[in-house]
Amino acid sequence: MTGSAREFVVEADGGSRGNPGPAGYGAVVLDAATGETLVEAAEYLGVVTNNVAEYRGLLAGLRAAGELDPDATVHVRMDSKLVVEQMSGRWKIKHPDMKPLAAEAARVFPPGRVTYEWIPRADNKHADRLANEAMDAGARGEQWSPSTSTAELDARAADRAAPAGRTAGSRRSEDRTTAAPATAGEAPDVAAAGGDAPPTGDHLPRTTTRTGAGSAVSGGAAAGGASRGGRGEGDGGEAAVSGGGAIAGERVLRAARTGAGSAVSGAAETPAAADVRAAKAVASPGWGPPDMGSPATFVLLRHGETPLTPQKRFSGSGGSDPSLSPVGREQAERVAESLARRGTIEAIVASPLARTRETAGIVAARLGLAVTVEEGLRETDFGAWEGLTFGEVRDRHPADLDAWLASPDAEPTGGGESFAATATRVAATRDKLVAAYAGRTVLLVSHVTPIKTFLRLALGAPPESLFRMELSAASLSAVAYYADGGASVRLFNETSHLR
């Protein structure tokens, strides 16, 4: 490195309105000594995920810095804990769409000349506004243009209006780590699956180079503001708002991020605001890793009663596939009303069996959402025990029942599914859905064994714990999954909506 090499700060961000959905990124190159904005970059990406958009922003910022001075040293600041940890080498990159982006970013500068720092989203306003400008432009069928950007002015205005200690000048300078190979470590990535084709290597963003901080921009604020529907990455909080904004979700999130307490626009705390506050408490230091961004939150709904439910008969995926009883349909209506009042559900995924699809359909009609069927959420196959009570199984197959109660590897009589096999299936389904719904709140309509297994795995409890949980028909449970692979059980067997 020559003595004349410069030092740059790169701030980058990316977002997706849907995850995957219409996405864009923004990146800023600053002079490290003066804070002067040297380059702005932004681009509308089409339909990709949040994580891919964030990596694209990082790559654009590094490339822009390299064009200014290939011998420079660069300090990257991003509000994506995932990207910072992966590029610093502490978390492993496993998602196939992100591996080539991370590898390409690591090649822009030689190892040792780039460091990474996580900053709160409130301190990443400039790049955030550029990303939103790019997404707004894409919604109009255009590409972002530097000549109409007001991102820098908007960010400065927001800094001036921010409470003390939350301005851009308060960005953390500690914990700067030199980037290591991006495949080290063990923590998983949480990129959304599907729709994310990595860009070609020569697909460069449209940029503007600034020779001074006062570069001319057109008047007026950019359309669309800071709404990034699927992202919702706050200070460790939960993005528990509906995609349709029925409870003014972005205002709730902003209130949570800025310390506005439980009041939103002077109103009493909404259920969603309470969810955000609870999520921030769960994710705060002393409880778990802070600043993990918005988790993928699974609200686990057991289907309503069938004619077999009050008789306590084995009813798995290998039996008669009963529909809901009149009582079960009423239960589904009640849970639908409860979820509608809360307003946090953004998607619905159901087991393929009739009772879960019927329950999900009733809820979906009330919430105005579609239902996605997921085979991995089906109930265990109980083999020859289907339709029998526990006592009847004890009388007919005592040895098989004793073995089943003693070992998760034992199968029900007639070649049913063991609890171990169910757990393997549920874990694979969990990973698939966490990736697909990163940062979102999704209702999973399933059955006793899969829901208990989600909870058992989240708690790290042994297989025998399945026999120590009571799960009522039409009950709600909830688990949040964070970017570092951690999980937090938030609710278990909630039935107040049925009373």
Tab-separated table of C-alpha atoms in Angstrom:
chain	number	residue	atom	x	y	z
A	1	MET	CA	0.000	0.000	0.000
A	2	THR	CA	1.408	3.408	-0.967
A	3	GLY	CA	1.807	6.262	1.449
A	4	SER	CA	-0.775	8.297	-0.433
A	5	ALA	CA	-3.545	5.686	-0.099
A	6	ARG	CA	-6.775	7.083	1.198
A	7	GLU	CA	-9.178	5.884	3.857
A	8	PHE	CA	-12.853	5.500	2.981
A	9	VAL	CA	-15.984	4.669	4.894
A	10	VAL	CA	-18.598	2.664	3.003
A	11	GLU	CA	-22.164	2.656	4.292
A	12	ALA	CA	-24.476	0.225	2.518
A	13	ASP	CA	-27.985	-1.082	2.810
A	14	GLY	CA	-30.553	-3.102	0.890
A	15	GLY	CA	-34.213	-3.945	1.257
A	16	SER	CA	-36.995	-5.999	-0.246
A	17	ARG	CA	-40.683	-5.177	-0.111
A	18	GLY	CA	-41.925	-8.716	0.290
A	19	ASN	CA	-38.773	-10.811	0.931
A	20	PRO	CA	-38.491	-11.900	-1.765
A	21	GLY	CA	-40.083	-8.930	-3.478
A	22	PRO	CA	-39.252	-5.720	-5.336
A	23	ALA	CA	-35.842	-4.815	-3.979
A	24	GLY	CA	-33.085	-2.236	-4.168
A	25	TYR	CA	-29.861	-1.175	-2.530
A	26	GLY	CA	-28.051	2.001	-1.621
A	27	ALA	CA	-24.376	2.638	-0.886
A	28	VAL	CA	-22.342	5.693	0.073
A	29	VAL	CA	-18.569	6.211	-0.006
A	30	LEU	CA	-17.346	8.815	2.491
A	31	ASP	CA	-13.945	10.360	3.044
A	32	ALA	CA	-12.903	8.933	6.420
A	33	ALA	CA	-11.087	12.104	7.438
A	34	THR	CA	-13.675	14.725	6.487
A	35	GLY	CA	-16.952	12.791	6.299
A	36	GLU	CA	-17.514	14.205	2.815
A	37	THR	CA	-19.795	12.194	0.539
A	38	LEU	CA	-17.726	11.090	-2.445
A	39	VAL	CA	-19.976	8.599	-4.232
A	40	GLU	CA	-23.605	7.557	-4.021
A	41	ALA	CA	-24.783	4.301	-5.625
A	42	ALA	CA	-28.261	2.819	-5.841
A	43	GLU	CA	-30.079	0.353	-8.056
A	44	TYR	CA	-33.457	-1.319	-8.403
A	45	LEU	CA	-32.883	-5.088	-8.496
A	46	GLY	CA	-36.238	-6.567	-9.389
A	47	VAL	CA	-37.482	-9.395	-7.175
A	48	VAL	CA	-34.821	-10.621	-4.735
A	49	THR	CA	-34.531	-11.059	-0.974
A	50	ASN	CA	-33.411	-8.635	1.726
A	51	ASN	CA	-30.113	-10.408	2.262
A	52	VAL	CA	-29.227	-10.492	-1.416
A	53	ALA	CA	-30.077	-6.781	-1.708
A	54	GLU	CA	-27.839	-6.031	1.290
A	55	TYR	CA	-24.951	-7.933	-0.268
A	56	ARG	CA	-25.496	-6.113	-3.554
A	57	GLY	CA	-25.284	-2.793	-1.678
A	58	LEU	CA	-22.032	-3.860	-0.033
A	59	LEU	CA	-20.578	-4.924	-3.364
A	60	ALA	CA	-21.559	-1.644	-5.029
A	61	GLY	CA	-20.007	0.402	-2.208
A	62	LEU	CA	-16.743	-1.532	-2.300
A	63	ARG	CA	-16.518	-1.255	-6.083
A	64	ALA	CA	-17.136	2.486	-5.940
A	65	ALA	CA	-14.396	2.883	-3.311
A	66	GLY	CA	-12.045	0.775	-5.422
A	67	GLU	CA	-12.628	2.995	-8.456
A	68	LEU	CA	-11.722	6.065	-6.396
A	69	ASP	CA	-8.511	4.503	-5.075
A	70	PRO	CA	-7.658	0.815	-5.473
A	71	ASP	CA	-4.993	1.158	-2.786
A	72	ALA	CA	-7.360	2.591	-0.181
A	73	THR	CA	-8.326	1.095	3.155
A	74	VAL	CA	-12.061	0.785	3.731
A	75	HIS	CA	-14.241	0.596	6.811
A	76	VAL	CA	-17.701	-0.780	6.049
A	77	ARG	CA	-20.659	0.143	8.238
A	78	MET	CA	-23.965	-1.689	7.783
A	79	ASP	CA	-27.066	-2.342	9.868
A	80	SER	CA	-27.212	-5.960	8.641
A	81	LYS	CA	-25.781	-8.095	11.421
A	82	LEU	CA	-25.848	-11.036	9.048
A	83	VAL	CA	-23.634	-9.446	6.385
A	84	VAL	CA	-21.228	-7.936	8.923
A	85	GLU	CA	-20.766	-11.226	10.778
A	86	GLN	CA	-20.414	-13.284	7.611
A	87	MET	CA	-17.966	-10.920	5.915
A	88	SER	CA	-15.975	-10.676	9.161
A	89	GLY	CA	-15.643	-14.453	9.049
A	90	ARG	CA	-17.488	-15.245	12.251
A	91	TRP	CA	-20.567	-16.770	10.610
A	92	LYS	CA	-20.548	-19.307	7.836
A	93	ILE	CA	-22.252	-18.520	4.533
A	94	LYS	CA	-24.406	-21.402	3.357
A	95	HIS	CA	-27.065	-19.892	1.112
A	96	PRO	CA	-26.163	-20.448	-2.571
A	97	ASP	CA	-27.346	-16.999	-3.669
A	98	MET	CA	-25.114	-15.198	-1.166
A	99	LYS	CA	-21.921	-17.203	-1.519
A	100	PRO	CA	-20.910	-15.736	-4.911
A	101	LEU	CA	-21.811	-12.204	-3.791
A	102	ALA	CA	-19.714	-12.517	-0.636
A	103	ALA	CA	-16.808	-14.008	-2.596
A	104	GLU	CA	-16.980	-11.188	-5.120
A	105	ALA	CA	-17.050	-8.567	-2.365
A	106	ALA	CA	-14.002	-10.163	-0.729
A	107	ARG	CA	-12.046	-9.839	-3.996
A	108	VAL	CA	-12.532	-6.078	-4.474
A	109	PHE	CA	-9.753	-5.233	-2.000
A	110	PRO	CA	-6.908	-7.432	-0.753
A	111	PRO	CA	-7.470	-9.171	2.597
A	112	GLY	CA	-6.728	-6.956	5.578
A	113	ARG	CA	-7.733	-3.673	3.919
A	114	VAL	CA	-11.446	-3.874	4.705
A	115	THR	CA	-12.999	-3.859	8.173
A	116	TYR	CA	-16.654	-4.259	9.120
A	117	GLU	CA	-18.805	-2.685	11.814
A	118	TRP	CA	-22.454	-3.170	12.665
A	119	ILE	CA	-24.414	0.049	13.272
A	120	PRO	CA	-28.071	0.553	14.216
A	121	ARG	CA	-30.447	1.172	11.331
A	122	ALA	CA	-31.075	4.681	12.664
A	123	ASP	CA	-27.401	5.440	11.969
A	124	ASN	CA	-27.545	4.162	8.400
A	125	LYS	CA	-30.052	6.708	7.090
A	126	HIS	CA	-28.205	7.808	3.960
A	127	ALA	CA	-27.831	4.324	2.475
A	128	ASP	CA	-31.322	3.381	3.667
A	129	ARG	CA	-32.847	6.319	1.806
A	130	LEU	CA	-30.910	5.510	-1.341
A	131	ALA	CA	-32.228	1.932	-1.216
A	132	ASN	CA	-35.771	3.206	-0.843
A	133	GLU	CA	-35.308	5.671	-3.692
A	134	ALA	CA	-34.194	2.768	-5.874
A	135	MET	CA	-37.240	0.696	-4.889
A	136	ASP	CA	-39.571	3.659	-5.458
A	137	ALA	CA	-38.052	4.162	-8.892
A	138	GLY	CA	-38.543	0.495	-9.673
A	139	ALA	CA	-42.204	0.753	-8.680
A	140	ARG	CA	-42.544	3.477	-11.321
A	141	GLY	CA	-40.872	1.295	-13.935
A	142	GLU	CA	-37.672	3.356	-13.813
A	143	GLN	CA	-34.101	3.022	-12.587
A	144	TRP	CA	-32.728	5.242	-9.843
A	145	SER	CA	-31.226	8.492	-11.075
A	146	PRO	CA	-28.588	10.443	-9.110
A	147	SER	CA	-29.919	13.696	-10.550
A	148	THR	CA	-33.176	13.393	-8.613
A	149	SER	CA	-31.826	11.899	-5.378
A	150	THR	CA	-32.588	13.680	-2.128
A	151	ALA	CA	-31.210	10.899	0.054
A	152	GLU	CA	-28.332	12.879	1.539
A	153	LEU	CA	-30.483	15.889	2.347
A	154	ASP	CA	-33.178	13.656	3.837
A	155	ALA	CA	-30.619	11.825	5.981
A	156	ARG	CA	-29.138	15.090	7.249
A	157	ALA	CA	-32.572	16.447	8.056
A	158	ALA	CA	-33.403	13.267	9.943
A	159	ASP	CA	-30.132	13.522	11.866
A	160	ARG	CA	-30.923	17.088	12.878
A	161	ALA	CA	-34.358	16.025	14.082
A	162	ALA	CA	-33.137	12.897	15.877
A	163	PRO	CA	-32.857	12.769	19.681
A	164	ALA	CA	-29.423	13.283	21.163
A	165	GLY	CA	-27.258	10.226	20.841
A	166	ARG	CA	-29.102	8.882	17.762
A	167	THR	CA	-27.565	11.031	15.037
A	168	ALA	CA	-25.126	9.956	12.378
A	169	GLY	CA	-22.380	11.534	14.437
A	170	SER	CA	-22.954	8.975	17.162
A	171	ARG	CA	-22.064	5.938	15.067
A	172	ARG	CA	-20.087	3.369	16.967
A	173	SER	CA	-16.384	3.261	16.254
A	174	GLU	CA	-15.538	0.292	18.440
A	175	ASP	CA	-15.423	-3.384	17.513
A	176	ARG	CA	-13.819	-2.905	14.116
A	177	THR	CA	-12.771	-6.288	12.861
A	178	THR	CA	-10.608	-7.170	9.911
A	179	ALA	CA	-12.431	-9.293	7.381
A	180	ALA	CA	-11.539	-12.988	7.455
A	181	PRO	CA	-12.482	-15.641	4.909
A	182	ALA	CA	-16.256	-15.581	4.634
A	183	THR	CA	-16.651	-19.325	5.132
A	184	ALA	CA	-15.347	-19.506	8.700
A	185	GLY	CA	-17.549	-19.931	11.772
A	186	GLU	CA	-20.673	-21.949	12.322
A	187	ALA	CA	-23.718	-19.652	12.516
A	188	PRO	CA	-26.232	-20.124	9.686
A	189	ASP	CA	-27.398	-17.461	7.327
A	190	VAL	CA	-31.085	-16.653	7.084
A	191	ALA	CA	-31.554	-15.603	3.472
A	192	ALA	CA	-34.987	-16.037	1.968
A	193	ALA	CA	-35.197	-18.824	-0.573
A	194	GLY	CA	-36.485	-18.464	-4.070
A	195	GLY	CA	-36.335	-15.757	-6.709
A	196	ASP	CA	-32.738	-14.667	-6.023
A	197	ALA	CA	-30.539	-15.093	-9.066
A	198	PRO	CA	-27.078	-13.704	-8.300
A	199	PRO	CA	-26.065	-10.829	-10.563
A	200	THR	CA	-23.469	-11.088	-13.276
A	201	GLY	CA	-20.060	-9.811	-12.401
A	202	ASP	CA	-20.188	-6.853	-14.783
A	203	HIS	CA	-23.637	-5.617	-13.736
A	204	LEU	CA	-22.608	-2.283	-12.228
A	205	PRO	CA	-24.868	0.203	-10.424
A	206	ARG	CA	-25.638	3.693	-11.569
A	207	THR	CA	-23.608	6.047	-9.406
A	208	THR	CA	-22.921	9.705	-8.937
A	209	THR	CA	-19.526	11.014	-7.866
A	210	ARG	CA	-19.563	13.998	-5.555
A	211	THR	CA	-16.743	16.552	-5.556
A	212	GLY	CA	-18.231	18.263	-2.544
A	213	ALA	CA	-20.937	17.802	0.017
A	214	GLY	CA	-23.160	20.374	-1.649
A	215	SER	CA	-23.849	18.533	-4.914
A	216	ALA	CA	-27.068	19.731	-6.512
A	217	VAL	CA	-30.202	17.650	-6.090
A	218	SER	CA	-33.756	18.333	-7.054
A	219	GLY	CA	-36.187	19.553	-4.415
A	220	GLY	CA	-38.822	17.422	-2.697
A	221	ALA	CA	-38.676	14.248	-0.659
A	222	ALA	CA	-38.434	10.880	-2.346
A	223	ALA	CA	-41.722	9.056	-2.714
A	224	GLY	CA	-42.457	6.054	-0.559
A	225	GLY	CA	-40.479	7.051	2.513
A	226	ALA	CA	-38.722	4.348	4.470
A	227	SER	CA	-41.243	1.573	4.092
A	228	ARG	CA	-39.598	-1.767	3.392
A	229	GLY	CA	-42.432	-4.143	4.042
A	230	GLY	CA	-40.633	-7.466	4.354
A	231	ARG	CA	-37.506	-6.213	6.072
A	232	GLY	CA	-38.475	-4.443	9.278
A	233	GLU	CA	-34.998	-4.720	10.756
A	234	GLY	CA	-35.012	-2.785	14.005
A	235	ASP	CA	-32.831	-2.853	17.081
A	236	GLY	CA	-33.427	-6.513	17.812
A	237	GLY	CA	-37.200	-6.105	17.604
A	238	GLU	CA	-39.886	-8.072	15.846
A	239	ALA	CA	-41.457	-6.901	12.601
A	240	ALA	CA	-44.887	-8.018	13.748
A	241	VAL	CA	-46.991	-6.039	11.315
A	242	SER	CA	-49.243	-7.066	8.501
A	243	GLY	CA	-48.175	-6.583	4.910
A	244	GLY	CA	-51.276	-4.475	4.254
A	245	GLY	CA	-50.454	-1.983	6.994
A	246	ALA	CA	-53.823	-2.451	8.735
A	247	ILE	CA	-52.358	-1.118	11.960
A	248	ALA	CA	-49.961	1.423	10.464
A	249	GLY	CA	-47.146	-1.037	10.943
A	250	GLU	CA	-44.228	1.176	9.930
A	251	ARG	CA	-45.298	3.770	12.499
A	252	VAL	CA	-45.314	1.062	15.145
A	253	LEU	CA	-41.811	-0.036	14.192
A	254	ARG	CA	-40.524	3.525	14.150
A	255	ALA	CA	-42.005	4.109	17.592
A	256	ALA	CA	-40.230	1.011	18.885
A	257	ARG	CA	-36.891	1.998	17.288
A	258	THR	CA	-36.896	5.585	18.563
A	259	GLY	CA	-37.977	4.780	22.091
A	260	ALA	CA	-41.440	6.210	21.672
A	261	GLY	CA	-42.802	3.766	24.193
A	262	SER	CA	-46.190	2.185	23.814
A	263	ALA	CA	-48.019	5.181	22.341
A	264	VAL	CA	-48.385	5.375	18.568
A	265	SER	CA	-49.717	8.689	17.279
A	266	GLY	CA	-51.146	9.356	20.727
A	267	ALA	CA	-53.248	6.181	20.744
A	268	ALA	CA	-53.205	3.364	23.254
A	269	GLU	CA	-50.714	0.594	22.632
A	270	THR	CA	-51.897	-1.738	19.883
A	271	PRO	CA	-51.388	-5.518	20.093
A	272	ALA	CA	-48.719	-5.230	17.415
A	273	ALA	CA	-46.907	-2.527	19.373
A	274	ALA	CA	-46.985	-4.804	22.390
A	275	ASP	CA	-45.495	-7.563	20.254
A	276	VAL	CA	-42.690	-5.244	19.165
A	277	ARG	CA	-42.018	-4.208	22.755
A	278	ALA	CA	-41.981	-7.831	23.918
A	279	ALA	CA	-39.674	-8.798	21.080
A	280	LYS	CA	-37.243	-6.037	22.002
A	281	ALA	CA	-37.260	-7.255	25.608
A	282	VAL	CA	-36.575	-10.841	24.578
A	283	ALA	CA	-33.726	-9.750	22.298
A	284	SER	CA	-32.143	-7.302	24.727
A	285	PRO	CA	-28.684	-7.900	26.258
A	286	GLY	CA	-28.825	-10.396	29.086
A	287	TRP	CA	-31.534	-12.463	27.397
A	288	GLY	CA	-29.920	-13.278	24.087
A	289	PRO	CA	-27.761	-11.863	21.304
A	290	PRO	CA	-28.848	-8.235	20.747
A	291	ASP	CA	-29.389	-6.470	17.432
A	292	MET	CA	-30.166	-9.596	15.417
A	293	GLY	CA	-32.729	-7.745	13.358
A	294	SER	CA	-36.272	-8.916	12.862
A	295	PRO	CA	-36.766	-12.647	13.459
A	296	ALA	CA	-38.803	-15.038	11.410
A	297	THR	CA	-41.730	-15.549	13.762
A	298	PHE	CA	-43.874	-18.685	13.500
A	299	VAL	CA	-47.310	-18.453	15.074
A	300	LEU	CA	-48.231	-22.127	15.451
A	301	LEU	CA	-51.953	-22.881	15.259
A	302	ARG	CA	-53.294	-26.342	15.952
A	303	HIS	CA	-56.347	-27.058	13.801
A	304	GLY	CA	-59.841	-26.996	15.265
A	305	GLU	CA	-61.620	-30.060	16.572
A	306	THR	CA	-62.648	-32.952	14.351
A	307	PRO	CA	-65.121	-35.679	15.359
A	308	LEU	CA	-62.117	-37.716	16.564
A	309	THR	CA	-60.628	-35.001	18.807
A	310	PRO	CA	-62.957	-35.217	21.845
A	311	GLN	CA	-62.720	-39.017	21.667
A	312	LYS	CA	-58.911	-38.733	21.971
A	313	ARG	CA	-58.266	-41.035	19.036
A	314	PHE	CA	-55.002	-41.230	17.114
A	315	SER	CA	-55.519	-39.109	14.012
A	316	GLY	CA	-52.395	-38.736	11.914
A	317	SER	CA	-51.569	-38.455	8.248
A	318	GLY	CA	-52.264	-42.115	7.507
A	319	GLY	CA	-55.884	-42.327	8.639
A	320	SER	CA	-59.299	-41.147	7.465
A	321	ASP	CA	-58.275	-37.449	7.144
A	322	PRO	CA	-61.352	-36.068	8.922
A	323	SER	CA	-62.697	-32.561	8.385
A	324	LEU	CA	-63.571	-30.094	11.153
A	325	SER	CA	-66.633	-30.667	13.279
A	326	PRO	CA	-69.095	-27.790	13.854
A	327	VAL	CA	-67.225	-27.066	17.091
A	328	GLY	CA	-63.919	-27.030	15.187
A	329	ARG	CA	-65.256	-24.556	12.626
A	330	GLU	CA	-66.443	-22.254	15.406
A	331	GLN	CA	-62.998	-22.498	17.014
A	332	ALA	CA	-61.385	-21.544	13.705
A	333	GLU	CA	-63.696	-18.527	13.412
A	334	ARG	CA	-62.739	-17.394	16.897
A	335	VAL	CA	-59.025	-17.706	16.326
A	336	ALA	CA	-59.445	-15.844	13.024
A	337	GLU	CA	-61.074	-12.917	14.843
A	338	SER	CA	-58.328	-12.905	17.458
A	339	LEU	CA	-55.573	-12.847	14.838
A	340	ALA	CA	-57.380	-10.137	12.884
A	341	ARG	CA	-57.485	-7.913	15.975
A	342	ARG	CA	-53.787	-8.450	16.560
A	343	GLY	CA	-52.966	-7.673	12.937
A	344	THR	CA	-49.505	-9.251	12.850
A	345	ILE	CA	-49.876	-12.197	10.469
A	346	GLU	CA	-48.273	-11.636	7.056
A	347	ALA	CA	-48.607	-15.100	5.507
A	348	ILE	CA	-50.332	-18.434	6.160
A	349	VAL	CA	-48.855	-21.893	5.592
A	350	ALA	CA	-50.816	-25.075	6.291
A	351	SER	CA	-50.419	-28.834	6.459
A	352	PRO	CA	-51.997	-30.618	3.475
A	353	LEU	CA	-54.544	-32.521	5.609
A	354	ALA	CA	-58.222	-31.571	5.424
A	355	ARG	CA	-58.601	-30.286	9.002
A	356	THR	CA	-55.628	-27.933	8.747
A	357	ARG	CA	-56.518	-26.661	5.292
A	358	GLU	CA	-60.071	-25.974	6.472
A	359	THR	CA	-58.847	-24.154	9.588
A	360	ALA	CA	-56.346	-22.163	7.545
A	361	GLY	CA	-59.006	-21.286	4.974
A	362	ILE	CA	-61.304	-19.811	7.616
A	363	VAL	CA	-58.469	-17.700	9.049
A	364	ALA	CA	-57.237	-16.684	5.596
A	365	ALA	CA	-60.693	-15.481	4.551
A	366	ARG	CA	-60.842	-13.237	7.624
A	367	LEU	CA	-57.316	-11.870	7.142
A	368	GLY	CA	-57.474	-11.514	3.361
A	369	LEU	CA	-54.465	-13.754	2.803
A	370	ALA	CA	-53.751	-16.787	0.630
A	371	VAL	CA	-52.834	-20.209	2.034
A	372	THR	CA	-49.645	-22.023	1.030
A	373	VAL	CA	-49.662	-25.794	1.611
A	374	GLU	CA	-46.483	-27.314	3.056
A	375	GLU	CA	-46.135	-31.097	3.146
A	376	GLY	CA	-43.621	-30.956	6.010
A	377	LEU	CA	-46.301	-29.666	8.418
A	378	ARG	CA	-48.446	-32.820	8.208
A	379	GLU	CA	-49.140	-34.912	11.297
A	380	THR	CA	-47.181	-38.063	12.135
A	381	ASP	CA	-48.389	-41.253	10.444
A	382	PHE	CA	-49.613	-43.486	13.301
A	383	GLY	CA	-49.819	-46.636	11.174
A	384	ALA	CA	-52.220	-49.270	12.470
A	385	TRP	CA	-53.104	-47.071	15.437
A	386	GLU	CA	-55.010	-44.546	13.305
A	387	GLY	CA	-58.536	-44.083	14.653
A	388	LEU	CA	-57.861	-45.996	17.894
A	389	THR	CA	-57.827	-44.626	21.428
A	390	PHE	CA	-54.747	-45.002	23.614
A	391	GLY	CA	-56.509	-47.706	25.600
A	392	GLU	CA	-57.369	-49.629	22.450
A	393	VAL	CA	-53.766	-49.494	21.299
A	394	ARG	CA	-52.652	-50.702	24.749
A	395	ASP	CA	-54.982	-53.677	24.450
A	396	ARG	CA	-54.081	-54.621	20.871
A	397	HIS	CA	-50.393	-53.706	20.569
A	398	PRO	CA	-48.929	-53.482	24.099
A	399	ALA	CA	-45.315	-54.265	23.169
A	400	ASP	CA	-45.280	-51.810	20.281
A	401	LEU	CA	-46.807	-49.110	22.459
A	402	ASP	CA	-44.245	-49.646	25.232
A	403	ALA	CA	-41.409	-49.400	22.696
A	404	TRP	CA	-42.932	-46.220	21.225
A	405	LEU	CA	-43.182	-44.603	24.640
A	406	ALA	CA	-39.595	-45.552	25.442
A	407	SER	CA	-37.769	-44.511	22.280
A	408	PRO	CA	-38.218	-41.735	19.697
A	409	ASP	CA	-36.902	-44.163	17.072
A	410	ALA	CA	-39.731	-46.665	17.565
A	411	GLU	CA	-42.476	-46.728	14.953
A	412	PRO	CA	-46.184	-47.326	15.573
A	413	THR	CA	-47.486	-50.733	14.596
A	414	GLY	CA	-47.715	-51.288	10.863
A	415	GLY	CA	-44.856	-49.062	9.736
A	416	GLY	CA	-45.980	-45.652	10.931
A	417	GLU	CA	-43.644	-42.681	11.443
A	418	SER	CA	-41.371	-42.484	14.475
A	419	PHE	CA	-40.976	-39.290	16.494
A	420	ALA	CA	-37.336	-39.171	15.346
A	421	ALA	CA	-38.435	-39.204	11.705
A	422	THR	CA	-41.053	-36.543	12.441
A	423	ALA	CA	-38.399	-34.381	14.098
A	424	THR	CA	-36.105	-34.677	11.074
A	425	ARG	CA	-38.956	-33.670	8.777
A	426	VAL	CA	-40.035	-30.770	11.003
A	427	ALA	CA	-36.454	-29.464	11.349
A	428	ALA	CA	-36.022	-29.441	7.573
A	429	THR	CA	-39.378	-27.683	7.186
A	430	ARG	CA	-38.412	-25.158	9.867
A	431	ASP	CA	-35.174	-24.285	8.079
A	432	LYS	CA	-36.971	-23.957	4.759
A	433	LEU	CA	-39.659	-21.668	6.194
A	434	VAL	CA	-37.230	-19.569	8.264
A	435	ALA	CA	-35.347	-18.857	5.052
A	436	ALA	CA	-38.507	-18.109	3.098
A	437	TYR	CA	-40.027	-15.829	5.755
A	438	ALA	CA	-36.984	-14.126	7.295
A	439	GLY	CA	-38.074	-11.007	9.166
A	440	ARG	CA	-41.785	-11.814	8.824
A	441	THR	CA	-44.576	-13.215	10.978
A	442	VAL	CA	-46.225	-16.291	9.469
A	443	LEU	CA	-49.082	-18.469	10.714
A	444	LEU	CA	-48.334	-22.197	10.493
A	445	VAL	CA	-51.504	-24.295	10.756
A	446	SER	CA	-50.459	-27.783	11.796
A	447	HIS	CA	-51.022	-30.635	14.260
A	448	VAL	CA	-50.103	-31.744	17.757
A	449	THR	CA	-46.854	-33.574	17.025
A	450	PRO	CA	-45.296	-31.097	14.578
A	451	ILE	CA	-46.141	-28.098	16.791
A	452	LYS	CA	-44.762	-29.801	19.899
A	453	THR	CA	-41.663	-30.657	17.874
A	454	PHE	CA	-41.142	-27.032	16.809
A	455	LEU	CA	-41.291	-26.063	20.492
A	456	ARG	CA	-39.085	-28.942	21.643
A	457	LEU	CA	-36.378	-28.126	19.115
A	458	ALA	CA	-36.503	-24.411	19.962
A	459	LEU	CA	-36.044	-25.202	23.648
A	460	GLY	CA	-33.413	-27.887	23.078
A	461	ALA	CA	-35.584	-30.278	25.096
A	462	PRO	CA	-35.282	-34.081	24.881
A	463	PRO	CA	-37.742	-36.163	22.827
A	464	GLU	CA	-39.600	-37.340	25.941
A	465	SER	CA	-40.730	-33.745	26.507
A	466	LEU	CA	-43.347	-34.341	23.795
A	467	PHE	CA	-45.321	-36.391	26.333
A	468	ARG	CA	-45.218	-33.512	28.836
A	469	MET	CA	-46.884	-30.822	26.741
A	470	GLU	CA	-50.624	-30.232	26.552
A	471	LEU	CA	-51.724	-28.753	23.236
A	472	SER	CA	-55.408	-27.909	22.853
A	473	ALA	CA	-57.383	-27.770	19.633
A	474	ALA	CA	-57.230	-24.303	18.006
A	475	SER	CA	-54.487	-23.222	20.439
A	476	LEU	CA	-51.741	-20.768	19.542
A	477	SER	CA	-48.027	-21.043	20.260
A	478	ALA	CA	-45.173	-18.953	18.861
A	479	VAL	CA	-41.435	-19.242	18.224
A	480	ALA	CA	-39.099	-16.546	16.870
A	481	TYR	CA	-35.960	-17.486	14.923
A	482	TYR	CA	-33.030	-15.060	14.751
A	483	ALA	CA	-30.272	-14.574	12.202
A	484	ASP	CA	-27.644	-16.232	14.400
A	485	GLY	CA	-29.646	-19.463	14.544
A	486	GLY	CA	-31.083	-18.804	18.006
A	487	ALA	CA	-34.761	-19.332	18.817
A	488	SER	CA	-37.100	-17.842	21.402
A	489	VAL	CA	-40.368	-19.481	22.486
A	490	ARG	CA	-42.841	-16.634	22.929
A	491	LEU	CA	-46.174	-18.373	23.490
A	492	PHE	CA	-47.481	-21.837	24.334
A	493	ASN	CA	-50.992	-23.312	24.172
A	494	GLU	CA	-52.813	-19.961	24.258
A	495	THR	CA	-56.596	-20.535	24.207
A	496	SER	CA	-58.053	-17.293	25.609
A	497	HIS	CA	-59.658	-16.572	22.223
A	498	LEU	CA	-61.867	-19.654	22.671
A	499	ARG	CA	-63.395	-18.455	25.944
